[in-house]
mmCIF file of C-alpha atoms in Angstrom:
data_model
loop_
_atom_site.group_PDB
_atom_site.id
_atom_site.type_symbol
_atom_site.label_atom_id
_atom_site.label_comp_id
_atom_site.label_asym_id
_atom_site.label_seq_id
_atom_site.Cartn_x
_atom_site.Cartn_y
_atom_site.Cartn_z
ATOM 1 C CA MET Z 1 -28.054 -57.981 -39.203
ATOM 2 C CA LEU Z 2 -29.683 -61.390 -39.289
ATOM 3 C CA GLU Z 3 -33.017 -61.526 -41.069
ATOM 4 C CA LEU Z 4 -35.674 -63.901 -39.747
ATOM 5 C CA LYS Z 5 -38.334 -65.147 -42.133
ATOM 6 C CA HIS Z 6 -41.569 -64.621 -40.254
ATOM 7 C CA GLN Z 7 -44.296 -62.587 -41.929
ATOM 8 C CA PHE Z 8 -46.481 -60.223 -39.873
ATOM 9 C CA GLN Z 9 -49.562 -58.663 -41.409
ATOM 10 C CA THR Z 10 -50.086 -56.046 -38.678
ATOM 11 C CA PHE Z 11 -48.169 -54.419 -35.852
ATOM 12 C CA GLU Z 12 -50.578 -56.137 -33.439
ATOM 13 C CA ASP Z 13 -49.481 -59.535 -34.844
ATOM 14 C CA TYR Z 14 -45.888 -58.532 -34.193
ATOM 15 C CA ILE Z 15 -46.666 -57.266 -30.649
ATOM 16 C CA SER Z 16 -48.199 -60.620 -29.709
ATOM 17 C CA TYR Z 17 -45.210 -62.592 -31.083
ATOM 18 C CA ASP Z 18 -42.671 -64.027 -28.638
ATOM 19 C CA ASP Z 19 -39.691 -66.016 -29.877
ATOM 20 C CA GLY Z 20 -38.641 -66.898 -26.323
ATOM 21 C CA THR Z 21 -35.435 -64.817 -26.469
ATOM 22 C CA ASP Z 22 -34.345 -61.364 -25.318
ATOM 23 C CA LYS Z 23 -33.396 -60.347 -28.865
ATOM 24 C CA ILE Z 24 -34.750 -57.107 -30.258
ATOM 25 C CA TYR Z 25 -36.038 -56.739 -33.793
ATOM 26 C CA GLU Z 26 -37.121 -54.043 -36.175
ATOM 27 C CA LEU Z 27 -40.250 -54.896 -38.128
ATOM 28 C CA PHE Z 28 -39.480 -54.089 -41.758
ATOM 29 C CA ASN Z 29 -42.015 -54.900 -44.514
ATOM 30 C CA GLY Z 30 -43.639 -57.492 -42.254
ATOM 31 C CA GLU Z 31 -40.366 -59.306 -41.479
ATOM 32 C CA LEU Z 32 -38.152 -59.274 -38.397
ATOM 33 C CA ILE Z 33 -34.645 -57.856 -38.653
ATOM 34 C CA GLU Z 34 -32.508 -58.676 -35.609
ATOM 35 C CA MET Z 35 -30.724 -55.638 -34.223
ATOM 36 C CA PRO Z 36 -26.994 -56.028 -33.561
ATOM 37 C CA PRO Z 37 -25.486 -55.128 -30.182
ATOM 38 C CA GLU Z 38 -24.457 -51.521 -29.614
ATOM 39 C CA SER Z 39 -20.817 -50.443 -29.810
ATOM 40 C CA GLY Z 40 -18.928 -49.967 -26.564
ATOM 41 C CA ILE Z 41 -18.546 -46.220 -27.143
ATOM 42 C CA ASN Z 42 -22.291 -45.807 -27.715
ATOM 43 C CA VAL Z 43 -23.040 -47.725 -24.523
ATOM 44 C CA GLN Z 44 -20.554 -45.571 -22.554
ATOM 45 C CA ILE Z 45 -22.172 -42.361 -23.802
ATOM 46 C CA ALA Z 46 -25.713 -43.647 -23.184
ATOM 47 C CA ASN Z 47 -24.760 -44.701 -19.635
ATOM 48 C CA ARG Z 48 -23.331 -41.257 -18.835
ATOM 49 C CA ILE Z 49 -26.468 -39.503 -20.041
ATOM 50 C CA PHE Z 50 -28.720 -42.063 -18.323
ATOM 51 C CA LEU Z 51 -27.050 -41.281 -15.009
ATOM 52 C CA ILE Z 52 -27.378 -37.503 -15.458
ATOM 53 C CA PHE Z 53 -31.099 -37.755 -16.291
ATOM 54 C CA ALA Z 54 -31.740 -40.361 -13.566
ATOM 55 C CA LEU Z 55 -30.330 -37.950 -10.974
ATOM 56 C CA LEU Z 56 -32.412 -35.121 -12.470
ATOM 57 C CA ILE Z 57 -35.831 -36.800 -12.900
ATOM 58 C CA GLY Z 58 -35.537 -40.296 -11.401
ATOM 59 C CA SER Z 59 -34.454 -43.540 -13.023
ATOM 60 C CA ASP Z 60 -38.008 -44.795 -13.750
ATOM 61 C CA ARG Z 61 -38.459 -42.156 -16.465
ATOM 62 C CA VAL Z 62 -35.148 -42.836 -18.221
ATOM 63 C CA ARG Z 63 -35.242 -45.828 -20.555
ATOM 64 C CA SER Z 64 -32.298 -47.305 -22.383
ATOM 65 C CA HIS Z 65 -32.028 -49.130 -25.713
ATOM 66 C CA GLY Z 66 -34.692 -51.726 -24.761
ATOM 67 C CA LEU Z 67 -37.577 -49.255 -25.059
ATOM 68 C CA GLU Z 68 -39.442 -49.764 -28.320
ATOM 69 C CA LEU Z 69 -41.310 -47.020 -30.193
ATOM 70 C CA GLU Z 70 -43.997 -47.795 -32.730
ATOM 71 C CA VAL Z 71 -43.520 -45.443 -35.689
ATOM 72 C CA ARG Z 72 -45.089 -44.903 -39.096
ATOM 73 C CA GLY Z 73 -43.218 -45.996 -42.194
ATOM 74 C CA GLU Z 74 -40.533 -48.668 -42.436
ATOM 75 C CA PRO Z 75 -39.344 -50.045 -40.178
ATOM 76 C CA ARG Z 76 -42.478 -49.932 -38.031
ATOM 77 C CA ASN Z 77 -40.543 -49.677 -34.764
ATOM 78 C CA ARG Z 78 -37.374 -48.097 -33.394
ATOM 79 C CA TYR Z 79 -35.214 -48.659 -30.312
ATOM 80 C CA PRO Z 80 -33.713 -45.292 -29.329
ATOM 81 C CA ASP Z 81 -30.449 -45.376 -27.418
ATOM 82 C CA LEU Z 82 -32.099 -43.385 -24.629
ATOM 83 C CA THR Z 83 -35.652 -42.176 -24.085
ATOM 84 C CA ILE Z 84 -37.114 -39.875 -21.471
ATOM 85 C CA ILE Z 85 -40.682 -40.956 -20.867
ATOM 86 C CA ARG Z 86 -43.612 -39.171 -19.270
ATOM 87 C CA GLU Z 87 -44.758 -40.024 -15.751
ATOM 88 C CA GLU Z 88 -47.910 -41.710 -17.138
ATOM 89 C CA HIS Z 89 -45.804 -44.036 -19.310
ATOM 90 C CA ILE Z 90 -44.380 -45.819 -16.250
ATOM 91 C CA LYS Z 91 -47.666 -47.646 -15.597
ATOM 92 C CA MET Z 92 -48.424 -48.099 -19.316
ATOM 93 C CA LEU Z 93 -45.082 -49.847 -19.920
ATOM 94 C CA GLU Z 94 -45.265 -52.369 -17.060
ATOM 95 C CA LYS Z 95 -46.188 -55.326 -19.302
ATOM 96 C CA ARG Z 96 -44.367 -54.391 -22.497
ATOM 97 C CA ASN Z 97 -41.725 -51.685 -22.895
ATOM 98 C CA THR Z 98 -43.339 -50.342 -26.095
ATOM 99 C CA ILE Z 99 -44.774 -46.875 -26.674
ATOM 100 C CA ARG Z 100 -47.554 -47.278 -29.231
ATOM 101 C CA LEU Z 101 -48.752 -44.585 -31.646
ATOM 102 C CA PHE Z 102 -52.009 -44.149 -29.697
ATOM 103 C CA MET Z 103 -50.057 -43.283 -26.508
ATOM 104 C CA PRO Z 104 -48.634 -39.861 -25.698
ATOM 105 C CA PRO Z 105 -45.145 -39.517 -27.206
ATOM 106 C CA PRO Z 106 -42.066 -39.582 -24.975
ATOM 107 C CA LEU Z 107 -40.570 -36.199 -24.051
ATOM 108 C CA LEU Z 108 -37.099 -36.806 -25.471
ATOM 109 C CA VAL Z 109 -35.454 -39.382 -27.721
ATOM 110 C CA ILE Z 110 -31.665 -39.663 -27.962
ATOM 111 C CA GLU Z 111 -29.793 -41.490 -30.723
ATOM 112 C CA ILE Z 112 -26.037 -42.069 -30.681
ATOM 113 C CA VAL Z 113 -24.722 -42.391 -34.227
ATOM 114 C CA SER Z 114 -22.952 -45.661 -34.992
ATOM 115 C CA PRO Z 115 -20.038 -45.687 -37.451
ATOM 116 C CA GLY Z 116 -20.844 -45.789 -41.165
ATOM 117 C CA GLU Z 117 -22.726 -43.699 -43.696
ATOM 118 C CA LEU Z 118 -25.856 -45.883 -43.543
ATOM 119 C CA GLN Z 119 -26.110 -45.426 -39.756
ATOM 120 C CA ARG Z 120 -25.495 -41.703 -40.096
ATOM 121 C CA ASP Z 121 -28.361 -41.381 -42.607
ATOM 122 C CA ARG Z 122 -30.660 -43.436 -40.364
ATOM 123 C CA ASP Z 123 -30.152 -41.132 -37.370
ATOM 124 C CA TYR Z 124 -29.945 -37.786 -39.174
ATOM 125 C CA VAL Z 125 -32.665 -38.391 -41.780
ATOM 126 C CA ALA Z 126 -34.904 -41.482 -41.429
ATOM 127 C CA LYS Z 127 -35.323 -41.481 -37.642
ATOM 128 C CA ARG Z 128 -35.648 -37.708 -37.581
ATOM 129 C CA ILE Z 129 -38.623 -37.934 -39.962
ATOM 130 C CA GLN Z 130 -40.247 -40.765 -37.993
ATOM 131 C CA TYR Z 131 -39.776 -39.105 -34.586
ATOM 132 C CA GLN Z 132 -41.053 -35.809 -35.932
ATOM 133 C CA ASP Z 133 -44.115 -37.623 -37.309
ATOM 134 C CA CYS Z 134 -44.703 -39.149 -33.846
ATOM 135 C CA GLN Z 135 -44.684 -35.614 -32.381
ATOM 136 C CA ILE Z 136 -41.778 -36.296 -30.023
ATOM 137 C CA PRO Z 137 -41.038 -32.817 -28.613
ATOM 138 C CA GLU Z 138 -37.250 -33.131 -28.514
ATOM 139 C CA TYR Z 139 -34.687 -35.242 -30.383
ATOM 140 C CA TRP Z 140 -30.936 -35.396 -29.749
ATOM 141 C CA ILE Z 141 -28.438 -36.812 -32.220
ATOM 142 C CA ILE Z 142 -25.087 -37.544 -30.586
ATOM 143 C CA ASP Z 143 -22.249 -38.083 -33.031
ATOM 144 C CA PRO Z 144 -19.134 -39.606 -31.387
ATOM 145 C CA GLU Z 145 -17.147 -39.484 -34.638
ATOM 146 C CA ILE Z 146 -17.219 -35.670 -34.793
ATOM 147 C CA GLN Z 147 -17.979 -35.140 -31.078
ATOM 148 C CA ARG Z 148 -21.099 -33.052 -31.675
ATOM 149 C CA LEU Z 149 -24.572 -33.124 -30.184
ATOM 150 C CA LEU Z 150 -27.506 -31.794 -32.219
ATOM 151 C CA VAL Z 151 -30.630 -30.783 -30.272
ATOM 152 C CA LEU Z 152 -33.868 -30.550 -32.250
ATOM 153 C CA GLU Z 153 -37.192 -29.224 -30.963
ATOM 154 C CA LEU Z 154 -40.626 -29.867 -32.449
ATOM 155 C CA THR Z 155 -42.087 -26.542 -33.556
ATOM 156 C CA LYS Z 156 -45.348 -26.511 -35.549
ATOM 157 C CA ASN Z 157 -45.010 -30.224 -36.490
ATOM 158 C CA SER Z 158 -41.420 -29.831 -37.701
ATOM 159 C CA TYR Z 159 -38.029 -30.119 -36.010
ATOM 160 C CA THR Z 160 -35.998 -26.943 -35.708
ATOM 161 C CA GLU Z 161 -32.410 -26.767 -34.516
ATOM 162 C CA VAL Z 162 -31.918 -25.558 -30.943
ATOM 163 C CA GLY Z 163 -28.161 -26.000 -31.131
ATOM 164 C CA ASN Z 164 -25.317 -28.041 -32.568
ATOM 165 C CA PHE Z 165 -23.033 -28.341 -29.555
ATOM 166 C CA SER Z 166 -19.312 -29.167 -29.460
ATOM 167 C CA GLY Z 167 -16.108 -28.305 -27.591
ATOM 168 C CA ASN Z 168 -16.918 -27.038 -24.088
ATOM 169 C CA ASP Z 169 -20.515 -26.054 -24.861
ATOM 170 C CA LYS Z 170 -23.272 -26.438 -22.302
ATOM 171 C CA ILE Z 171 -26.153 -28.372 -23.845
ATOM 172 C CA ILE Z 172 -29.478 -26.536 -24.014
ATOM 173 C CA SER Z 173 -32.606 -28.671 -23.686
ATOM 174 C CA PRO Z 174 -36.026 -27.064 -24.257
ATOM 175 C CA GLN Z 175 -37.756 -29.831 -22.258
ATOM 176 C CA PHE Z 176 -35.252 -29.920 -19.391
ATOM 177 C CA LYS Z 177 -34.124 -26.363 -18.730
ATOM 178 C CA GLU Z 178 -32.609 -27.374 -15.371
ATOM 179 C CA LEU Z 179 -30.213 -29.791 -17.107
ATOM 180 C CA THR Z 180 -26.549 -29.020 -16.508
ATOM 181 C CA LEU Z 181 -24.697 -31.121 -19.041
ATOM 182 C CA THR Z 182 -21.683 -30.209 -21.100
ATOM 183 C CA ILE Z 183 -20.202 -31.782 -24.204
ATOM 184 C CA GLY Z 184 -17.178 -32.749 -22.102
ATOM 185 C CA GLN Z 185 -19.403 -34.864 -19.843
ATOM 186 C CA VAL Z 186 -20.934 -36.611 -22.863
ATOM 187 C CA PHE Z 187 -17.676 -37.443 -24.629
ATOM 188 C CA ASP Z 188 -15.316 -37.761 -21.638
ATOM 189 C CA SER Z 189 -12.500 -40.139 -22.640
ATOM 190 C CA VAL Z 190 -14.155 -41.039 -25.971
ATOM 191 C CA LYS Z 191 -11.453 -40.947 -28.613
#
């Protein structure tokens, strides 16, 4: 990750900043950290799930890696691999694809674990804490390395495990009960 030396005192200062590029950054301790591109496997998996949800609820409510979430703690923002937004978010996100803390949380956030222990800890621990704090009702952690999908549901301000799916399991989603998605569809041809 490339670190840019630009100091931001507030999240509002950061929101109003434009470096004239399409790069995405995490705001960490007031400084911008450029996010590297996603791995090909993560993009494949995200695309498969995007398509399934787009057919289920419409493509306007399914947002890919470019959606930014303001969170508490450090970094101050996250870019989930996939996010299912609420109907009211569509209008709110027309100018900037950022869900702020004062907005209703998205319905579902999906992270696809990148290789490495640091990335694993980010998705399983750090992001889990931040998304739970934002009151996001459902959080999926997809782990290509072990071909498992963990579904967490917010219950009394804390995430509880709905299921840790693998093999030929059908994925159970508390927010999207009509979803018909299997582990095979998620990891098809991922080796």
